Backbone as a printed PyTorch tensor [residue, N CA C, xyz], in Angstrom:
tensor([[[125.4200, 116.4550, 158.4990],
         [125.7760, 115.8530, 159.7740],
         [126.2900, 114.4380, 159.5860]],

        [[126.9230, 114.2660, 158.5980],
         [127.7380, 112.7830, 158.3670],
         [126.2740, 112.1240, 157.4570]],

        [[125.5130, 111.6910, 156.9350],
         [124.3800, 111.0730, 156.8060],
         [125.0440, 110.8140, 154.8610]],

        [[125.9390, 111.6750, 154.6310],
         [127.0410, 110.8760, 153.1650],
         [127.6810, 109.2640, 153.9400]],

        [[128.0030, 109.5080, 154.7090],
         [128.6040, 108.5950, 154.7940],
         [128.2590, 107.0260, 155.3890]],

        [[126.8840, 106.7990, 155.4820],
         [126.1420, 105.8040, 155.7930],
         [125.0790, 105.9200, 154.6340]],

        [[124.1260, 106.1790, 154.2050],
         [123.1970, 106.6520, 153.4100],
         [123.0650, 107.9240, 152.3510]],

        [[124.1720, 107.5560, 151.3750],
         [124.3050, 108.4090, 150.2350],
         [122.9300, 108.3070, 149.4630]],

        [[122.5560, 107.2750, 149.6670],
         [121.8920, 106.6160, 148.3210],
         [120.3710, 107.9670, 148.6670]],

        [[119.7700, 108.2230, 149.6510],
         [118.9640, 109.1130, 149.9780],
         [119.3540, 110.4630, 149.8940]],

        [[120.1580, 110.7660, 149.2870],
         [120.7820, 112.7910, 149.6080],
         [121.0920, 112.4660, 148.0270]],

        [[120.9430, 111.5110, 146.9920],
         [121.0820, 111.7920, 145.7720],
         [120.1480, 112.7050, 145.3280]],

        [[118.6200, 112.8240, 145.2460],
         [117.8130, 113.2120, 144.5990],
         [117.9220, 114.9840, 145.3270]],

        [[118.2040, 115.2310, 146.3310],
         [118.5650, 116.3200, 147.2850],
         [119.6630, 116.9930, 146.3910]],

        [[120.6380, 116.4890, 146.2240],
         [121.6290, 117.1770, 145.7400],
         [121.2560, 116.9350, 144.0590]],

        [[120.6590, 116.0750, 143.0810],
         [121.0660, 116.3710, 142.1640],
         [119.3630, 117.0440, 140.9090]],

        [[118.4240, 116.6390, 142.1820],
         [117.2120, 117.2360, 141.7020],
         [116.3790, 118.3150, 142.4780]],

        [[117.1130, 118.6750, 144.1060],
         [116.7170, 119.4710, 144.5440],
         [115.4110, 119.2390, 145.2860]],

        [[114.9100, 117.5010, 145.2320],
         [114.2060, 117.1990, 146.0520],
         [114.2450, 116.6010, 147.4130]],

        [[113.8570, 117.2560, 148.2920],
         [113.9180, 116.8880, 149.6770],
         [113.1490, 115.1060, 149.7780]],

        [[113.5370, 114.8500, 150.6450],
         [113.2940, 113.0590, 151.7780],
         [113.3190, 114.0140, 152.5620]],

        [[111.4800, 113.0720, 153.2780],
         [111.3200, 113.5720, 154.3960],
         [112.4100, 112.6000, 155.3720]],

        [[113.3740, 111.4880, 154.7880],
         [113.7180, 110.6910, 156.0750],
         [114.5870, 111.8540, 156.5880]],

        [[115.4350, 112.5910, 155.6470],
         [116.8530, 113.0710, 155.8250],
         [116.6900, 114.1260, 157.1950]],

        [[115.4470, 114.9410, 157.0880],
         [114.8360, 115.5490, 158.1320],
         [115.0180, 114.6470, 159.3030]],

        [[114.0690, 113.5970, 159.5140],
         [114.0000, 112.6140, 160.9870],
         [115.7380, 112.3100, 160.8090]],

        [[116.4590, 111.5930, 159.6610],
         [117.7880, 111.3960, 160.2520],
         [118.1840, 112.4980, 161.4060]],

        [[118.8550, 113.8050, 160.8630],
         [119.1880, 114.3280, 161.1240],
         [119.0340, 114.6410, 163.1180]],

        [[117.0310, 115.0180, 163.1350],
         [116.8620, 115.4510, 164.2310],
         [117.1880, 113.8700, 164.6740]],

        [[117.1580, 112.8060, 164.6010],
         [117.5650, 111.7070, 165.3950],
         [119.1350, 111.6450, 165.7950]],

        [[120.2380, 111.9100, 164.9160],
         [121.4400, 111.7450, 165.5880],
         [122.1320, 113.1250, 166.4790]],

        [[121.0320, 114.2740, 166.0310],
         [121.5010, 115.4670, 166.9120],
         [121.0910, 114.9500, 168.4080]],

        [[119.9900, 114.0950, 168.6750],
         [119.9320, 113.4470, 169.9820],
         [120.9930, 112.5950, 170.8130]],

        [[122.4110, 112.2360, 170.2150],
         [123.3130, 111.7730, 170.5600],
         [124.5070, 111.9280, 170.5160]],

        [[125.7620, 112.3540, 171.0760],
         [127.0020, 112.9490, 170.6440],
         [127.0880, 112.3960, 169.3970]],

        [[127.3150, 114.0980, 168.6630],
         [127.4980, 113.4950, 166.5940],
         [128.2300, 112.2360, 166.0180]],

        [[129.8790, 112.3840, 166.2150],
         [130.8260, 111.5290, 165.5470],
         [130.5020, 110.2120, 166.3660]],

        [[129.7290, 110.1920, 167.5230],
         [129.2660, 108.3000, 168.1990],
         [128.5140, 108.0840, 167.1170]],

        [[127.1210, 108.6810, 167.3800],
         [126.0610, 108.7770, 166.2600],
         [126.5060, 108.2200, 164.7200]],

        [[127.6380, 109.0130, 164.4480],
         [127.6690, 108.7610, 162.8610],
         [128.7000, 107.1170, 162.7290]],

        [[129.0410, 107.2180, 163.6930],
         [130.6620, 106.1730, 163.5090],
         [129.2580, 104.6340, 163.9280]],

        [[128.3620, 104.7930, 164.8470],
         [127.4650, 103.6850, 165.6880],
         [126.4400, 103.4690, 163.6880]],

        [[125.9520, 103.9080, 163.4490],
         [125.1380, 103.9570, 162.0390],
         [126.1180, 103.7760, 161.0500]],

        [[127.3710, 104.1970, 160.7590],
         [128.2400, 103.5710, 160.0700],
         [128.1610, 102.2090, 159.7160]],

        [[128.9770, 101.6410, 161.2520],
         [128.9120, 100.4880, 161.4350],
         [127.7130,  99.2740, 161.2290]],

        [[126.4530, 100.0590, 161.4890],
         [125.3460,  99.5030, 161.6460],
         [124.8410,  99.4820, 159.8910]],

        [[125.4790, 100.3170, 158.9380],
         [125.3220, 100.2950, 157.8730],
         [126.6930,  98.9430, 157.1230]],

        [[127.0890,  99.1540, 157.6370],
         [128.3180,  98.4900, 156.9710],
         [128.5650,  96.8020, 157.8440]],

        [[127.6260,  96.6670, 158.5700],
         [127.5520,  95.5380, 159.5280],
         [129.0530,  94.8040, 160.1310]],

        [[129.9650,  96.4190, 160.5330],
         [130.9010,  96.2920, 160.5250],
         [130.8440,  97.0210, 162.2260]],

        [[131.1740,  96.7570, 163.2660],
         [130.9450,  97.3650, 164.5460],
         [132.3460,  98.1390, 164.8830]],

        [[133.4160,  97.7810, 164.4200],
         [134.4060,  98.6340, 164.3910],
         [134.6450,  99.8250, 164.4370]],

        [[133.6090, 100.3320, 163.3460],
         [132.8350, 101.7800, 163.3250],
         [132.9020, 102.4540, 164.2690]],

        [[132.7520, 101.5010, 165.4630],
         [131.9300, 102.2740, 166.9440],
         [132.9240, 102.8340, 168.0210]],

        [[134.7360, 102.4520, 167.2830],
         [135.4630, 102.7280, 168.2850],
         [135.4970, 104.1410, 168.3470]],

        [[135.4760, 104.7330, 169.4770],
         [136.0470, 106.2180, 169.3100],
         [136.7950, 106.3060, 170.2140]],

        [[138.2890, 107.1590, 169.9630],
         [139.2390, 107.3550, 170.7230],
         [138.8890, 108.5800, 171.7370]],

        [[139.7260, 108.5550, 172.8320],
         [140.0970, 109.4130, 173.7790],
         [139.8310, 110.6300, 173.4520]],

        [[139.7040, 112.0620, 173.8420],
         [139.0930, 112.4150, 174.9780],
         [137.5220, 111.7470, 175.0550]],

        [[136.9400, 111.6840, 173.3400],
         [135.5860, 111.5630, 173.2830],
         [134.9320, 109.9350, 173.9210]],

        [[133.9990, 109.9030, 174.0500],
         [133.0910, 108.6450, 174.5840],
         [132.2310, 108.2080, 173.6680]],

        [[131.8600, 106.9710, 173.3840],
         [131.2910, 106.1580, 172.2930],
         [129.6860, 106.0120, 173.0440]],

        [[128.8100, 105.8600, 172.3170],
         [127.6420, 105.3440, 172.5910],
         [127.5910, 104.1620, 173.6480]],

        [[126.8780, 104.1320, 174.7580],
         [126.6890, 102.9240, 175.4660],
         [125.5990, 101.6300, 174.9160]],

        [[125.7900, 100.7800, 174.7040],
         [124.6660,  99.4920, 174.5000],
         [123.2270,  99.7460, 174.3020]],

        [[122.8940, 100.3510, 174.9790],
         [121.2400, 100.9140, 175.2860],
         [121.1330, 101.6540, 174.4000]],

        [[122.1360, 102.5420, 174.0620],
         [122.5170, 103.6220, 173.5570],
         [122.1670, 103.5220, 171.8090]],

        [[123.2970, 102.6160, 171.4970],
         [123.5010, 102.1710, 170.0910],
         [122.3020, 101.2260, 169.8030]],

        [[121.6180, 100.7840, 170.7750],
         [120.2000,  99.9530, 170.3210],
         [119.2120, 100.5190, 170.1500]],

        [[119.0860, 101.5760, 170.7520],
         [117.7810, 102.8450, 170.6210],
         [118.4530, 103.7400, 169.5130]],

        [[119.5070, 103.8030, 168.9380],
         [119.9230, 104.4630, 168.0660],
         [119.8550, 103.8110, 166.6930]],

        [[119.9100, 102.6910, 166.6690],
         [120.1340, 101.5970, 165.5050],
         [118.8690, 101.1100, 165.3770]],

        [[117.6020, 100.9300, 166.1430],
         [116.4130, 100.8690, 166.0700],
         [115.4930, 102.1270, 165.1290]],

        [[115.8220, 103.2550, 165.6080],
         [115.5580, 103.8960, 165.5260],
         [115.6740, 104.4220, 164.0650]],

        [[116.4460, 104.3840, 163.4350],
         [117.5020, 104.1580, 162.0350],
         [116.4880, 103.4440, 161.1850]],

        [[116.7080, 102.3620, 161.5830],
         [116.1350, 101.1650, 161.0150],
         [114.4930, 101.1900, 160.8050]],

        [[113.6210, 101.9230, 162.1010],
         [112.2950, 102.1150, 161.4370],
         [112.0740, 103.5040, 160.4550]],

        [[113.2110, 104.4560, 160.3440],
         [112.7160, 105.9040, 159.6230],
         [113.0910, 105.2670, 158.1260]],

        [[114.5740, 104.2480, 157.9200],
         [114.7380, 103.5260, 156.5860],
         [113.5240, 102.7550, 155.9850]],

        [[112.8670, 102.3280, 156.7880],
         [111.7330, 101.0790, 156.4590],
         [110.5650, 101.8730, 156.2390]],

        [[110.5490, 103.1010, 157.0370],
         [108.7110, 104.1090, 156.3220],
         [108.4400, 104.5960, 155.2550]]])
């Protein structure tokens, strides 16, 4: 679900020893809680401390404020456990 492209460094041992992170689990069920490509492009950014990330074009809709703060919070305590 995009989670290469913000946090490789956790899906190494997954892909090259076949051991599971329990984060990759909570990632996952955490950004299925929010339209995907907002989700991944909002944590991008929030990885790359680059907010640019967050544009998303037309038809689709980007995360709202509240949105990307309960999302980026949220991130931020499953990285830190």
């Amino acid at each position: 679900c995009g989670l290469a492209n913000f946090v490789p460094g956790i899906l190494r041992s997954l892909i090259h020893q076949g051991q599971d992170d329990a984060r990759i689990v909570s990632l996952v069920e955490l950004i299925l809680q929010y339209p995907l490509l907002a989700a991944i492009k909002v944590l991008a950014g929030h990885q790359h401390k680059d907010h640019a990330y967050d544009t998303i074009r037309p038809p689709l809709s980007g995360l709202s404020g509240q949105q990307r703060i309960a999302l980026t919070d949220a991130f931020d305590s499953i990285m830190t456990a």
